[in-house]
């Protein structure tokens, strides 16, 4: 019922032909408010704003705080002025997640976020848990402006100045609840930044894909301090077998490890990988410094594997059969694909 109602609401919004009187006499006009709010939950933010202009009744319903718990504005790429408007008109303590896309490398001289916007979010939305911002310029922003309620922070492909996280080490009120951090594609992240980030000991998921300035000392630092890590993604980082030694030695709870395109890894890291008994997902995509026999040994030793990507490594048909026979039943083995790691709940 709700799905059919959502489709009808979308059609009414886009046509904009429904008058107030017709609305009163329509199926929607006779529905209970709670059911209409449930239907409106299926609409995206832009359509919610549009239907608020249809009539006073819908405007009142659209301002129901339950409709603004999870807001994804990434596909609209809204500018700072529009973000301000949405925050002031619709955001409240019920907001749980917010996703934005910036204007990095765009011809438009604008952005989607600023320090005042972040501070306003911190005040208006004390229960905000997830903030995801992609392709934005953070050079004028401060980490202390981020809402302290965040448990998940995703800054994919953003331009961050060096040591942007340094306040985390000296100020315990900066991101005290952080558990999930994704800095994939933030190419200025270095070992020094890793040192700042590791002051938050409860981080369970850390994604540093394409952060090529992250090297062995940074990985050693994070493995020593972040013992709760369950997911670590280092695709494209400039690491060697030494990093794998530290990972296997310290991260006993690790379930997901992405080493795609870590081209400096060799067969010498196999011993470290083989003792990581908790691993469920492992990607060695394009780790072409490794050979088929050691890879087969990894498949034999890791009894909890559910996903194993060895594409880009030269493996004969004979050893493909060996690997398939070695892995646990139901494990997805990828031999020929550009896929690095499947989306997981971690």
CSV table of C-alpha atoms in Angstrom, one decimal, residues 8-203:
chain,number,residue,atom,x,y,z
A,8,UNK,CA,1.3,8.2,-6.9
A,9,UNK,CA,2.8,10.9,-4.7
A,10,UNK,CA,5.7,11.2,-7.1
A,11,UNK,CA,3.5,11.5,-10.1
A,12,UNK,CA,1.5,14.3,-8.4
A,13,UNK,CA,4.6,16.2,-7.4
A,14,UNK,CA,6.1,16.2,-10.9
A,15,UNK,CA,2.9,17.1,-12.7
A,16,UNK,CA,2.0,19.9,-10.2
A,17,UNK,CA,-1.5,19.9,-11.5
A,18,UNK,CA,-3.3,19.0,-8.3
A,19,UNK,CA,-5.2,21.9,-6.8
A,20,UNK,CA,-5.9,22.3,-3.1
A,21,UNK,CA,-9.6,21.4,-3.6
A,22,UNK,CA,-8.8,18.3,-5.7
A,23,UNK,CA,-6.3,17.2,-3.1
A,24,UNK,CA,-9.0,17.4,-0.4
A,25,UNK,CA,-11.2,15.1,-2.5
A,26,UNK,CA,-8.4,12.8,-3.6
A,27,UNK,CA,-7.4,9.5,-2.1
A,28,UNK,CA,-4.4,11.2,-0.5
A,29,UNK,CA,-6.7,13.8,1.0
A,30,UNK,CA,-8.7,11.2,2.8
A,31,UNK,CA,-5.7,9.2,4.1
A,32,UNK,CA,-4.7,9.4,7.8
A,33,UNK,CA,-1.7,11.6,8.5
A,34,UNK,CA,0.4,8.8,9.8
A,35,UNK,CA,0.0,6.8,6.6
A,36,UNK,CA,0.8,9.8,4.5
A,37,UNK,CA,4.0,10.4,6.5
A,38,UNK,CA,4.9,6.8,5.9
A,39,UNK,CA,4.4,7.3,2.1
A,40,UNK,CA,6.4,10.5,2.1
A,41,UNK,CA,9.4,8.6,3.6
A,42,UNK,CA,9.9,7.0,0.2
A,43,UNK,CA,10.5,10.3,-1.5
A,44,UNK,CA,13.9,11.8,-1.9
A,45,UNK,CA,14.7,15.2,-0.3
A,46,UNK,CA,14.1,17.3,-3.4
A,47,UNK,CA,10.6,15.8,-3.9
A,48,UNK,CA,9.8,16.3,-0.2
A,49,UNK,CA,10.6,20.0,-0.6
A,50,UNK,CA,8.4,20.2,-3.8
A,51,UNK,CA,5.4,18.6,-2.3
A,52,UNK,CA,5.6,20.9,0.7
A,53,UNK,CA,4.4,23.6,-1.7
A,54,UNK,CA,1.3,21.6,-2.9
A,55,UNK,CA,-0.9,22.6,0.0
A,56,UNK,CA,-0.8,23.6,3.6
A,57,UNK,CA,-1.7,20.1,4.8
A,58,UNK,CA,1.2,18.5,3.0
A,59,UNK,CA,3.5,21.3,4.1
A,60,UNK,CA,2.7,20.5,7.7
A,61,UNK,CA,3.3,16.8,7.1
A,62,UNK,CA,6.6,17.3,5.4
A,63,UNK,CA,7.9,19.1,8.4
A,64,UNK,CA,7.4,15.9,10.5
A,65,UNK,CA,10.8,15.3,12.0
A,66,UNK,CA,10.6,11.6,11.2
A,67,UNK,CA,10.9,12.4,7.5
A,68,UNK,CA,14.3,13.9,8.0
A,69,UNK,CA,16.2,11.2,9.8
A,70,UNK,CA,18.4,10.1,6.9
A,71,UNK,CA,19.2,12.7,4.2
A,72,UNK,CA,21.2,12.0,1.0
A,73,UNK,CA,21.9,15.0,-1.1
A,74,UNK,CA,24.8,13.6,-3.0
A,75,UNK,CA,23.2,13.2,-6.4
A,76,UNK,CA,22.0,16.8,-6.3
A,77,UNK,CA,25.4,18.3,-5.5
A,78,UNK,CA,23.8,21.2,-3.7
A,79,UNK,CA,25.8,24.4,-2.9
A,80,UNK,CA,26.4,26.0,0.5
A,81,UNK,CA,23.3,28.2,0.3
A,82,UNK,CA,21.0,25.3,-0.4
A,83,UNK,CA,22.5,23.2,2.4
A,84,UNK,CA,21.9,26.1,4.8
A,85,UNK,CA,18.3,26.3,3.7
A,86,UNK,CA,17.7,22.5,4.2
A,87,UNK,CA,19.4,22.6,7.6
A,88,UNK,CA,17.4,25.5,8.9
A,89,UNK,CA,14.0,24.4,7.5
A,90,UNK,CA,14.1,20.7,8.1
A,91,UNK,CA,16.9,19.4,10.3
A,92,UNK,CA,16.5,18.7,14.0
A,93,UNK,CA,17.6,16.3,16.8
A,94,UNK,CA,16.1,13.4,14.8
A,95,UNK,CA,18.7,13.6,12.0
A,96,UNK,CA,20.9,10.4,12.0
A,97,UNK,CA,22.7,10.5,8.7
A,98,UNK,CA,23.7,13.2,6.1
A,99,UNK,CA,25.4,12.7,2.8
A,100,UNK,CA,26.8,15.5,0.6
A,101,UNK,CA,28.9,15.9,-2.5
A,102,UNK,CA,31.2,18.8,-2.9
A,103,UNK,CA,32.6,20.7,-5.9
A,104,UNK,CA,36.2,19.7,-5.9
A,105,UNK,CA,37.7,20.2,-9.4
A,106,UNK,CA,34.5,21.8,-10.5
A,107,UNK,CA,34.3,25.0,-12.5
A,108,UNK,CA,31.8,26.3,-10.0
A,109,UNK,CA,33.6,28.4,-7.2
A,110,UNK,CA,31.5,27.1,-4.4
A,111,UNK,CA,31.3,24.3,-1.8
A,112,UNK,CA,28.7,22.3,0.0
A,113,UNK,CA,30.1,22.7,3.5
A,114,UNK,CA,31.7,25.3,5.8
A,115,UNK,CA,32.7,25.7,9.4
A,116,UNK,CA,29.5,27.6,10.3
A,117,UNK,CA,27.4,24.8,8.7
A,118,UNK,CA,29.3,22.1,10.6
A,119,UNK,CA,28.8,24.1,13.9
A,120,UNK,CA,25.1,24.5,13.1
A,121,UNK,CA,24.8,20.8,12.5
A,122,UNK,CA,26.5,20.1,15.8
A,123,UNK,CA,24.0,22.3,17.6
A,124,UNK,CA,20.8,21.4,15.8
A,125,UNK,CA,21.5,17.7,15.3
A,126,UNK,CA,23.0,16.3,18.5
A,127,UNK,CA,22.2,12.7,17.5
A,128,UNK,CA,23.9,12.8,14.0
A,129,UNK,CA,25.8,9.6,13.7
A,130,UNK,CA,26.9,9.4,10.1
A,131,UNK,CA,28.4,12.2,7.9
A,132,UNK,CA,29.5,11.4,4.4
A,133,UNK,CA,31.0,14.0,2.2
A,134,UNK,CA,32.7,13.3,-1.1
A,135,UNK,CA,34.8,15.4,-3.5
A,136,UNK,CA,34.9,18.5,-1.3
A,137,UNK,CA,37.7,20.9,-0.4
A,138,UNK,CA,38.4,20.9,3.3
A,139,UNK,CA,41.4,23.3,3.3
A,140,UNK,CA,39.4,26.0,5.1
A,141,UNK,CA,37.6,23.7,7.5
A,142,UNK,CA,38.6,22.6,11.0
A,143,UNK,CA,38.2,19.1,12.4
A,144,UNK,CA,36.9,20.6,15.7
A,145,UNK,CA,33.8,21.9,13.8
A,146,UNK,CA,32.6,18.3,13.2
A,147,UNK,CA,29.7,17.1,15.3
A,148,UNK,CA,31.0,15.2,18.3
A,149,UNK,CA,28.2,12.7,18.1
A,150,UNK,CA,29.6,11.1,14.9
A,151,UNK,CA,30.4,7.4,14.9
A,152,UNK,CA,30.9,7.2,11.2
A,153,UNK,CA,32.8,9.7,9.1
A,154,UNK,CA,33.3,9.2,5.3
A,155,UNK,CA,35.4,11.8,3.4
A,156,UNK,CA,36.0,10.0,0.1
A,157,UNK,CA,38.1,11.9,-2.5
A,158,UNK,CA,38.2,15.1,-0.4
A,159,UNK,CA,41.2,17.5,-0.3
A,160,UNK,CA,42.4,17.6,3.3
A,161,UNK,CA,45.4,19.7,4.3
A,162,UNK,CA,48.3,18.0,6.0
A,163,UNK,CA,47.7,17.1,9.7
A,164,UNK,CA,44.0,18.0,9.4
A,165,UNK,CA,43.2,15.6,12.3
A,166,UNK,CA,45.9,16.8,14.7
A,167,UNK,CA,43.4,18.3,17.1
A,168,UNK,CA,42.1,14.8,17.8
A,169,UNK,CA,45.2,13.9,19.8
A,170,UNK,CA,45.1,16.9,22.1
A,171,UNK,CA,41.3,17.5,22.3
A,172,UNK,CA,39.2,14.5,23.6
A,173,UNK,CA,36.0,16.3,22.5
A,174,UNK,CA,36.8,15.9,18.8
A,175,UNK,CA,35.1,12.8,17.4
A,176,UNK,CA,35.1,11.0,20.7
A,177,UNK,CA,32.7,8.3,19.5
A,178,UNK,CA,34.4,7.6,16.1
A,179,UNK,CA,34.2,3.9,15.0
A,180,UNK,CA,34.2,4.1,11.2
A,181,UNK,CA,36.5,6.3,9.2
A,182,UNK,CA,36.8,6.2,5.4
A,183,UNK,CA,39.4,8.5,3.8
A,184,UNK,CA,39.7,6.6,0.5
A,185,UNK,CA,41.0,8.9,-2.2
A,186,UNK,CA,42.2,11.6,0.2
A,187,UNK,CA,45.7,11.5,-1.4
A,188,UNK,CA,47.3,13.9,1.0
A,189,UNK,CA,46.8,11.6,4.0
A,190,UNK,CA,50.2,10.5,5.3
A,191,UNK,CA,51.8,8.7,8.2
A,192,UNK,CA,51.6,11.8,10.3
A,193,UNK,CA,47.8,11.9,9.9
A,194,UNK,CA,47.7,8.2,10.9
A,195,UNK,CA,49.4,9.1,14.1
A,196,UNK,CA,46.7,11.7,14.8
A,197,UNK,CA,43.8,9.4,13.9
A,198,UNK,CA,45.0,6.5,16.1
A,199,UNK,CA,44.2,8.5,19.2
A,200,UNK,CA,40.6,7.2,18.8
A,201,UNK,CA,41.0,3.7,20.1
A,202,UNK,CA,37.4,2.5,19.3
A,203,UNK,CA,37.8,2.7,15.5
